[in-house]
Amino acid sequence: MTFDQILFYVFSFWFIASSLAMIFSRNAAKAVLFLILSFFSAASIWILLEAEFLAITLILVYVGAVMVLFLFVIKMLNIDKSTLRAKFAGYLPLGLIVAAIIIAEMTLVLGGNQFGLDVVAAPARHAADYSNITVLAMQLYTTYVYPFELAAVLLLIAIIAAITLVHRNELNRKKQSISEQVNVQAKDRVRLVSINSPNKENK
Amino acid sequence: MENIYLTIALAPLLGAIIAGFFGGMLGRKATHTITILGVLVSTVLALYVFNHHVLEKGEIFNQNLYTWMQIGSLNISVGFLIDNLTSVMLVVVSFVSLMVHIYTIGYMDDDDGYTKFFSYISLFTFSMFMLVMSNNFMQLFFGWEAVGLVSYLLIGFWHHKESAVEANLKAFLVNRVGDFGFLLGIGLVLAFSGSLDYAEVFSSLDNTTNQQLWGLDLITVICLLLFVGAMGKSAQVPLHVWLPGSMEGPTPISALIHAATMVTAGIFMVSRMSPMFELSDVALTVVMVIGAITALFMGLLGIVQNDIKKVVAYSTLSQLGYMTVALGVSAYSVAIFHLMTHAFFKALLFLGAGSVIVAMHHEQDIRKMGGLRKKMPITYWTALVGTLALIGFPGFAGFYSKDMIIEAVHFSSLPYAEWVYYAVVAGVFITAFYSFRMFFLVFHGKSRVDHHTEEHLHESAPSITFPLIALAIPSAVIGYFTIDPMLFNGWLDNAITIDAEKHVSMTELSNIFHGAAAMIPHAVQTLPFWMMVGGIATAWVFSLYRTQWADWVQNKFHRTNYALESLYGFDRFNEIVFVGGIKKLGNLLWKVSDMGIIDKIAVNGSARLVGFIGSVVRPIQTGYVYHYAFFMIFSLLIILTWVLFAGDNPLLQIEF
Amino acid sequence: MELLSLLIWLPILGGALVILIGNNRADTARWASVAISIVVFVVSLSLYTEFDSSTHLMQFEEKVSWISQFNINYHIGIDGISMPLIILTTFSTILVIIAGWEVITRRTAHYMAAFLIMEGLIIGVFSSLDAILFYAFWEASLIPMLLIIGIWGGDNRVYAAIKFFLYTFLGSVMLLVSLIYMYNKGGSFGILDMHNLNLTLAEQSYIFWAFFVAFAVKVPMFPVHTWLPDAHVQAPTGGSVILAAIMLKMGGYGFFRFSLPITPDASLEFSDVVIALSLIAIVYIGFVALVQRDMKKLIAYSSISHMGFVTLGVFALFSILTMGADGSLVSLNGGSIDGALLGLEGAMVQMISHGFISAAMFLVVGVLYDRLHSREISTYGGVINSMPKFTGFAVLFAMANAGLPGTSGFVGEFMVILGAVQANIWYAVLAATTLIVGAAYTLWMVKRVFWGSITNDAVKTLKDINGREFLILAILAAAVLIVGLYPQPIIEVMHSSIEHLLNQALTSKL
Amino acid sequence: MVSLSDYLILSAVIFCIGLVGIFINRTNIITLLMCVELILVAVNTNFIAFSHFLGNEAGQIFVFFILTVAAAEVAIGLAILTLLFRNKGSINVDVTNSLKG
Amino acid sequence: MMNTFQFDTALLLVALPEIFLLSSIVVILLVDLFLTKGFKQVTYYLTQFSLFITGLLAFNLIGHPETVIFSNSFVLDNMASVFKVFMMGATMVAMVYSRHYLTQHSLFRGEYFVLVLLSVLGMMVMVSGYSLLTLYLGLEILSLSLYTLIAIARERSGAIEAALKYFVLGAIASGLLLYGMSMIYGISGSLNISEISAFASDANLGSRETLIINFGLVFLVIGIAFKLGAVPFHMWVPDVYQGSPTSVTMFLSTVPKIAAVAMLVRILIDGLGAMHPYWSDLFMVLALLSIALGSVVALMQTNIKRMLAYSTISHVGFIMLGFVTGVVTGYGAATFYVLVYVFMSLAAFGIIILLNKKGFEADQISDYKGLSKHSPWFALMMLIVILSMAGVPPMLGFYSKFFILQQLVSAGFVTIAIIAVVFAVISAYYYLQIIKSMYFEDSEKEIVVSAPMDMKLILSINAILILVIGLFPDFWMKLALSLF
């Protein structure tokens, strides 16, 4: 077993284990943390595949931003406590069987016969001066300039969407009105009312 | 000549149309004048035609008026065939019709539907003319059904009477049963001859040789089917049930349609088809036997009837049976002869009965009459003539015709002819018995009329008595004058075909015939005469001399009596089996098969099935997103498996 | 615009015009509608007067490219088979519009317009020579009828309308598929091209059944008839009239125009089945009609029974004649060419006559319904006492329905039975039972409704028919009698076409 | 050496875990969003593996865009989630079944 | 290492519609920011204007020779141009209808129009996409905009629920689609459609390659089927149709279908056309399931939007059948169908929106009771639309079905054609329910049509055209066929 393989299996194990832990987690916040672990494992595997730039991006963008966003929402909505017990679908066994069969079938297709080393040889390692980021950048700004623009549009949509959906406009936003606060008088706050006791009247 | 024929037919039609559409405007007098004029014209012209064809031996006239339809080589037209048979029929029909028209003036005097009635009977006369003048099967059927229609309308003329509208429906339907056979017969005629024209059909009869249908000769089947039609119209057992019921109509109708003319259409038709019937002994035998059964058993029923019109109606049935017997033994001319004499005396009897009924304020039960002789002399004497003619008293019209029928049967060589002979002879006794029973009960003996009616009882108006007299004369004498030329001197020869070798009755008859006058003394020595005398005597005993004996006999033979009074159960049988059964069947088909199986199960059921599937499938859409996801993944699994392993060319082979 | 196009589009545009007049100006709408329908009728008469009955070729042809992608043309023309039906259509529409004159008070303009539009569409059906054009008209004509039943119908109108629509829709989609199949085979949607298209027996069989489903539903034949009683009972009088008088004929026409010439061998192959179904329709439905308590239902069932004669007449020919090796017609069972022609032409005459009679019968029921709002037979009794004139008409039409000679009802049945005798005597025996059963149910109803004494006080107050009703019934009575007494003009018109059809039907395509 | 097949199978497993996570989970919707992320990571691994073994950067570029899309998607997903919470006071999956049939 | 990269800016003209639209979006976004409340309508008019100009630009490009730019990731052919023109037209009509709805339900916001425009942009990208990457990005632009559009009715829990479901399921679907793309990429080594096509149509394709392509194909087909809303990936359709604000339902049920078909054409036909025998069976099953389920389940619905959703599923089945045939004319038929469908659907939803007023969604079938009495004209319009959807001649809907059936029969799928028409008859039943409500039933409740004149006019034209084009469908059929 080569070192590559050892690394691969270790990371794979963590990857799969933390993914499973994530989906079976009862606590949303914990699930996010498991997911982060998954992403780290994934990034490691990507590095094995010599995609350093993407691996870093995954960590920085995903773990650094997206996952934090998740956590932020979870904490903001306070939903990690509200669901104390995880509930799983009644057909969980069936679901797992389905998943298992799908995995089996996919494995059959993707197995050694099709993608083994004897079929697809492992490429030679890149030279030490190979810069993954440069290669990607070159392509991104030339060949893929059109998708790049589209990605910009996508992000624009994300911005618009987030603002449109979540931003509270003047009508439904809770805000202070200083002048009203200043002008408030005692009678606005407390009103003295005399109450006749109903018991007396009845007697 | 053509115009004359046309006028004969159209004059009453014109009268009918005028009376029908403008009767209300014109008033009663004008209406009856016009219609009677129409029929009078026809009568005069009919006599002229009779003279031309029969007496002067004119050419047979056979010509089409217009083409009803032309299909390929098949031409169906409306046209006239005027030969001697037609001429005789024309005279009989027009004369009786004329008498009935006149009679109606008095009889229907107090009826609201006066003008309508004239319209109908004129229309009937027209239809009957078209029937007898037809030169082809289609037109025959036309006339056949048209007279049925008028009969339907007239039986139900007093439409507020439930029994009347019941009877007209029955009459129409029973006739339809006959028409069913008739139409099929016509169809077969067309099939073998390729034509519906009488002349062409008769000339292509050879086509039928050696053809079989239903195990019989084709020609036999055709004749039998045609005879089924005749049975319906001429009220032969078992299709006779409508005729007694038809007495619900006004009496002139009973006289005109249900005694004198329409019911004889079947007799006429079979005579017309003599070239065909001659080819089939089987058919002739059936005709004869059916006729005999009708003659005997319907006569028996006449004995137990107490309704004056019913008695006459059953006698009509019985007489029609006699005519049919004559047809069966190939004595077509004798049948026509009896048809003629019968038309006169039976119309006379009916009109006489009508006269009595009017006088009795529409009381028809003979047990509530009696002793009318004095009050209604004309009616009495004419009725006596009619009755004597009916029972075949020597010298009267009916004597000649009926005697000839009995003799013809006697000579017949058909199987069962002997039995038929006994039946018709027995029939003579029965006829005499019920006829005179009625005669005695009505006109003789003590009056059983209630007081109120008694006071108003008087002889009928001249418009009623005139036809009685006018009909009484031929009833008395026509037989004497016409038997010779009609039967033995070839009056009908150009219309009737007899296979003289096979069917010898007519030949034998002519051998023994020595003139009308000679028949009277000869008759006295024969069995039928004494049967008749016996009948009269018995009638006298039971209805005048010892009336209590009648009750005794009734009690003694109560089973027979029951059978007779329930009319052998034909009505009951029809009621239960046909009416009830068909209603049940109809309901079964409708509710179970149509609404249940087809509509509810198959049609709405499939709609419901779709709906059911929909409601079963619909809950899959639970609204839970994880269900949706699962459904997607599950589908992925199925599709993946299918693509990889199934199909003609599985992408992956699993090796074990 | 050519004559035929004019006939198709004039009523449709007229209908649109009437819609524009609007329900608020009901009287204007009525007069406009009747004027349009009369104009159309008069125009249609010129089809008759200018018709050349000596040829079977299509006349008044028009052909304009419509959907060139599929070689679909606006191709119309008529022959002796379609011409009488077109005139029947224009004739009936006038009656229906007059019949709805004061009865329809709700959405009058729409009612009238629906009938006018339907008239145009049905004329389109009868004159289309392109299958897709035919199909389009065929289906489109369902729409106005759906609305007529659904909007102006009785209590259960929704069920009836939807059932009617779906039943016929289901039937006709099969027709569409088979038409497409033939197009793919022959490259043309022209009906006349399809006549000459060679098809194997298997293909013919499938196509035959597809046709059969479409047309049998429309006719309707047993066992796909159950929509008819519902539709008829629920439809307003005018709807019933058009449905019975014309729409059912579309099915019969389909057999003439499509089934026989396009699938002659399959028609031969399955003629026994069709005949069996026809005979069941005649006998079975006759019995069913006998026990109806609802007048309209009774007439509806009687319609089915009568239409059985049409299919019987059409398919009996295969048991009468066959085509000899030398191309001459050879008789089977001793039948003759005349016999086959009797069947076919009898079927046509039966369709036309049924158009008059069923229309008349429904109008008769309509007259009563308008007065007492009941279709139950038991509500009535002794109607003659208060409505003598009306009873006169009713009895005449009843007699026509029972097939009395001298009325049109007799002619078709007579011809078909005479033809059927030559095919197989048993066909004729069964068919002829209608003489008895038909008379029984019709006259029994007449007896219970018109004769007898009055049992229901409401009947006493009935007013006899007014001038409008008298006019309609009188026109129909005249039509019934004229056809009954002198059918030759109709037969003459169709003879060449039918003879040609006979040859087509007997010429094997295999 | 690690074969391409190994990477692909790994990502297939992750992919399926992501799928299963979506439908077995009845707790809250946020987990669904995370499962979607998991699926995308699996796909990304696929692309990168192919890219590596093919010596072709297109796959990596694709992953780059997928990451962008995923980020945008998360933003919108969380926005919707927030709205849901505001409307129903819960993000339990079970509350979202008013539309069904 | 330097890439030698050249780009002829003149080629940008080919993408002018997209460029213009994107620029307008930005402008509108900015303008909207500064508009005070009374002038919000300006956004609407600007939107319509930019759609119109974009459409014009696209129209101008019809007939332009097939051009591929942006390193083979953008293609301009006739199909693209015609689809774009149609999408612009349909969107414009949809916006006319939407405005009434938005005003009635206080949803009129600038973002709405911007998002619509963005989704249109996404669809344009899809239509012109010539690489898996651009197709994917276009799809995501579209989807993300749609999710947002649905959720824009923030106060309605139904809308949020719909958005969520659409979002989650959509994400799974894009995941599957991406997985399929990765397989295609992995085996062919390219993201480019033309290169994939070259790879797949290689006669010497080995069994391993075939296996992997088909393996990927399964995922691709699922992704596309999801977008189209075909059974069994249809679950989102009814919920989303029902829950979304009607104007959004109208939009997402119409225009994106064109884009989905375009994507289908790009991937499955332009790219993997050689694999047709493999995917056509799959398509056939999905198509028949869609037709069947759409027809049957719709019977049970009382909500008209939900019913139309099922009807859409059934229509989608017909569209897919066109692709089953595997011949160019069949694709033409499918294209014709989808364009007709968009046309009909717009009118149908248009009428629903027409009847909308504050607090009244008019989304129950029973809401249409007595429409023919209160508003006979629009009842007639609805009648035309409904009959067209049911496929009754001479409405346009008939010809689209006819075209598909003709192609099916011609390709030998007679049985399939028969099954399809039988279900078409079943589906007629639920269409009749609407007619029943409008015409056969009566309601005391007055239905007032308060829509502005322009909407009434456009709607009437829309509906009448269904009939008129139905009378003269030749040109449109030819047009659809000319795209392949």
PDB file of C-alpha atoms in Angstrom, chain C residues 93-209:
ATOM      1  CA  THR C  93     -81.930  23.937 -38.161  1.00  0.00           C
ATOM      2  CA  ILE C  94     -84.777  26.169 -39.201  1.00  0.00           C
ATOM      3  CA  LEU C  95     -87.185  24.036 -37.258  1.00  0.00           C
ATOM      4  CA  VAL C  96     -85.019  24.014 -34.207  1.00  0.00           C
ATOM      5  CA  ILE C  97     -84.636  27.739 -34.218  1.00  0.00           C
ATOM      6  CA  ILE C  98     -88.334  28.270 -34.565  1.00  0.00           C
ATOM      7  CA  ALA C  99     -88.959  25.657 -31.931  1.00  0.00           C
ATOM      8  CA  GLY C 100     -86.837  27.548 -29.447  1.00  0.00           C
ATOM      9  CA  TRP C 101     -88.572  30.806 -30.235  1.00  0.00           C
ATOM     10  CA  GLU C 102     -90.340  31.603 -27.020  1.00  0.00           C
ATOM     11  CA  VAL C 103     -89.352  28.565 -25.056  1.00  0.00           C
ATOM     12  CA  ILE C 104     -85.784  29.637 -24.565  1.00  0.00           C
ATOM     13  CA  THR C 105     -85.830  32.746 -22.497  1.00  0.00           C
ATOM     14  CA  ARG C 106     -82.410  32.451 -20.947  1.00  0.00           C
ATOM     15  CA  ARG C 107     -79.447  33.454 -23.101  1.00  0.00           C
ATOM     16  CA  THR C 108     -81.551  33.348 -26.187  1.00  0.00           C
ATOM     17  CA  ALA C 109     -78.968  34.731 -28.529  1.00  0.00           C
ATOM     18  CA  HIS C 110     -76.374  32.228 -27.435  1.00  0.00           C
ATOM     19  CA  TYR C 111     -78.819  29.411 -27.900  1.00  0.00           C
ATOM     20  CA  MET C 112     -79.634  30.408 -31.418  1.00  0.00           C
ATOM     21  CA  ALA C 113     -76.016  31.041 -32.215  1.00  0.00           C
ATOM     22  CA  ALA C 114     -75.002  27.638 -30.967  1.00  0.00           C
ATOM     23  CA  PHE C 115     -77.384  25.997 -33.374  1.00  0.00           C
ATOM     24  CA  LEU C 116     -76.279  28.115 -36.273  1.00  0.00           C
ATOM     25  CA  ILE C 117     -72.646  27.397 -35.625  1.00  0.00           C
ATOM     26  CA  MET C 118     -73.372  23.742 -35.238  1.00  0.00           C
ATOM     27  CA  GLU C 119     -75.226  23.776 -38.516  1.00  0.00           C
ATOM     28  CA  GLY C 120     -72.170  25.107 -40.289  1.00  0.00           C
ATOM     29  CA  LEU C 121     -69.909  22.591 -38.629  1.00  0.00           C
ATOM     30  CA  ILE C 122     -72.136  19.681 -39.474  1.00  0.00           C
ATOM     31  CA  ILE C 123     -72.415  20.750 -43.063  1.00  0.00           C
ATOM     32  CA  GLY C 124     -68.651  20.821 -42.934  1.00  0.00           C
ATOM     33  CA  VAL C 125     -68.624  17.238 -41.747  1.00  0.00           C
ATOM     34  CA  PHE C 126     -70.832  16.119 -44.559  1.00  0.00           C
ATOM     35  CA  SER C 127     -68.904  17.931 -47.234  1.00  0.00           C
ATOM     36  CA  SER C 128     -65.297  17.427 -46.170  1.00  0.00           C
ATOM     37  CA  LEU C 129     -63.182  15.474 -48.561  1.00  0.00           C
ATOM     38  CA  ASP C 130     -60.094  15.826 -46.489  1.00  0.00           C
ATOM     39  CA  ALA C 131     -59.855  13.586 -43.488  1.00  0.00           C
ATOM     40  CA  ILE C 132     -58.405  16.142 -41.131  1.00  0.00           C
ATOM     41  CA  LEU C 133     -60.868  18.738 -42.214  1.00  0.00           C
ATOM     42  CA  PHE C 134     -63.529  16.154 -41.606  1.00  0.00           C
ATOM     43  CA  TYR C 135     -62.133  15.371 -38.219  1.00  0.00           C
ATOM     44  CA  ALA C 136     -61.918  19.004 -37.268  1.00  0.00           C
ATOM     45  CA  PHE C 137     -65.539  19.609 -38.145  1.00  0.00           C
ATOM     46  CA  TRP C 138     -66.532  16.348 -36.563  1.00  0.00           C
ATOM     47  CA  GLU C 139     -65.013  17.222 -33.238  1.00  0.00           C
ATOM     48  CA  ALA C 140     -65.860  20.874 -33.338  1.00  0.00           C
ATOM     49  CA  SER C 141     -69.502  20.050 -33.731  1.00  0.00           C
ATOM     50  CA  LEU C 142     -69.380  18.475 -30.293  1.00  0.00           C
ATOM     51  CA  ILE C 143     -68.690  21.803 -28.667  1.00  0.00           C
ATOM     52  CA  PRO C 144     -71.943  23.595 -29.395  1.00  0.00           C
ATOM     53  CA  MET C 145     -73.859  20.467 -28.525  1.00  0.00           C
ATOM     54  CA  LEU C 146     -72.003  20.153 -25.263  1.00  0.00           C
ATOM     55  CA  LEU C 147     -72.960  23.682 -24.389  1.00  0.00           C
ATOM     56  CA  ILE C 148     -76.522  23.284 -25.529  1.00  0.00           C
ATOM     57  CA  ILE C 149     -77.052  20.287 -23.325  1.00  0.00           C
ATOM     58  CA  GLY C 150     -75.108  21.720 -20.457  1.00  0.00           C
ATOM     59  CA  ILE C 151     -76.572  25.199 -20.407  1.00  0.00           C
ATOM     60  CA  TRP C 152     -80.137  24.734 -21.468  1.00  0.00           C
ATOM     61  CA  GLY C 153     -80.649  21.158 -20.397  1.00  0.00           C
ATOM     62  CA  GLY C 154     -82.616  19.533 -17.615  1.00  0.00           C
ATOM     63  CA  ASP C 155     -81.766  18.769 -14.035  1.00  0.00           C
ATOM     64  CA  ASN C 156     -79.085  16.240 -14.691  1.00  0.00           C
ATOM     65  CA  ARG C 157     -77.660  18.123 -17.617  1.00  0.00           C
ATOM     66  CA  VAL C 158     -74.100  18.253 -16.451  1.00  0.00           C
ATOM     67  CA  TYR C 159     -73.749  14.521 -16.250  1.00  0.00           C
ATOM     68  CA  ALA C 160     -75.418  14.083 -19.585  1.00  0.00           C
ATOM     69  CA  ALA C 161     -73.373  16.742 -21.310  1.00  0.00           C
ATOM     70  CA  ILE C 162     -70.082  15.438 -20.056  1.00  0.00           C
ATOM     71  CA  LYS C 163     -70.995  11.874 -20.800  1.00  0.00           C
ATOM     72  CA  PHE C 164     -71.997  12.829 -24.285  1.00  0.00           C
ATOM     73  CA  PHE C 165     -68.811  14.692 -24.879  1.00  0.00           C
ATOM     74  CA  LEU C 166     -66.433  12.125 -23.473  1.00  0.00           C
ATOM     75  CA  TYR C 167     -68.137   9.179 -25.114  1.00  0.00           C
ATOM     76  CA  THR C 168     -67.991  10.691 -28.538  1.00  0.00           C
ATOM     77  CA  PHE C 169     -64.574  12.166 -27.959  1.00  0.00           C
ATOM     78  CA  LEU C 170     -63.181   8.805 -27.005  1.00  0.00           C
ATOM     79  CA  GLY C 171     -64.728   7.295 -30.067  1.00  0.00           C
ATOM     80  CA  SER C 172     -63.292   9.817 -32.413  1.00  0.00           C
ATOM     81  CA  VAL C 173     -59.703   9.904 -31.204  1.00  0.00           C
ATOM     82  CA  MET C 174     -59.333   6.384 -32.509  1.00  0.00           C
ATOM     83  CA  LEU C 175     -60.511   7.680 -35.814  1.00  0.00           C
ATOM     84  CA  LEU C 176     -57.778  10.267 -35.692  1.00  0.00           C
ATOM     85  CA  VAL C 177     -55.067   7.740 -35.074  1.00  0.00           C
ATOM     86  CA  SER C 178     -56.210   5.597 -37.946  1.00  0.00           C
ATOM     87  CA  LEU C 179     -56.413   8.573 -40.261  1.00  0.00           C
ATOM     88  CA  ILE C 180     -52.870   9.451 -39.366  1.00  0.00           C
ATOM     89  CA  TYR C 181     -51.837   5.913 -39.992  1.00  0.00           C
ATOM     90  CA  MET C 182     -53.242   6.035 -43.452  1.00  0.00           C
ATOM     91  CA  TYR C 183     -51.622   9.346 -44.099  1.00  0.00           C
ATOM     92  CA  ASN C 184     -48.278   7.916 -43.204  1.00  0.00           C
ATOM     93  CA  LYS C 185     -48.950   5.057 -45.508  1.00  0.00           C
ATOM     94  CA  GLY C 186     -50.352   6.913 -48.450  1.00  0.00           C
ATOM     95  CA  GLY C 187     -49.056  10.407 -47.995  1.00  0.00           C
ATOM     96  CA  SER C 188     -52.396  12.069 -48.229  1.00  0.00           C
ATOM     97  CA  PHE C 189     -55.261  12.971 -46.016  1.00  0.00           C
ATOM     98  CA  GLY C 190     -57.616  13.142 -48.963  1.00  0.00           C
ATOM     99  CA  ILE C 191     -60.545  10.883 -48.289  1.00  0.00           C
ATOM    100  CA  LEU C 192     -60.752   9.949 -51.922  1.00  0.00           C
ATOM    101  CA  ASP C 193     -57.079   9.064 -51.916  1.00  0.00           C
ATOM    102  CA  MET C 194     -57.695   6.899 -48.904  1.00  0.00           C
ATOM    103  CA  HIS C 195     -60.358   5.096 -50.842  1.00  0.00           C
ATOM    104  CA  ASN C 196     -57.675   3.967 -53.223  1.00  0.00           C
ATOM    105  CA  LEU C 197     -55.091   3.228 -50.599  1.00  0.00           C
ATOM    106  CA  ASN C 198     -53.968  -0.351 -50.513  1.00  0.00           C
ATOM    107  CA  LEU C 199     -54.018  -1.844 -47.082  1.00  0.00           C
ATOM    108  CA  THR C 200     -53.385  -5.338 -45.869  1.00  0.00           C
ATOM    109  CA  LEU C 201     -56.121  -7.194 -44.103  1.00  0.00           C
ATOM    110  CA  ALA C 202     -54.489  -6.696 -40.732  1.00  0.00           C
ATOM    111  CA  GLU C 203     -54.211  -2.969 -41.304  1.00  0.00           C
ATOM    112  CA  GLN C 204     -57.736  -2.812 -42.549  1.00  0.00           C
ATOM    113  CA  SER C 205     -58.942  -4.634 -39.488  1.00  0.00           C
ATOM    114  CA  TYR C 206     -57.344  -2.205 -37.109  1.00  0.00           C
ATOM    115  CA  ILE C 207     -58.532   0.743 -39.094  1.00  0.00           C
ATOM    116  CA  PHE C 208     -61.958  -0.727 -39.410  1.00  0.00           C
ATOM    117  CA  TRP C 209     -62.327  -1.051 -35.678  1.00  0.00           C
TER     118      TRP C 209
END
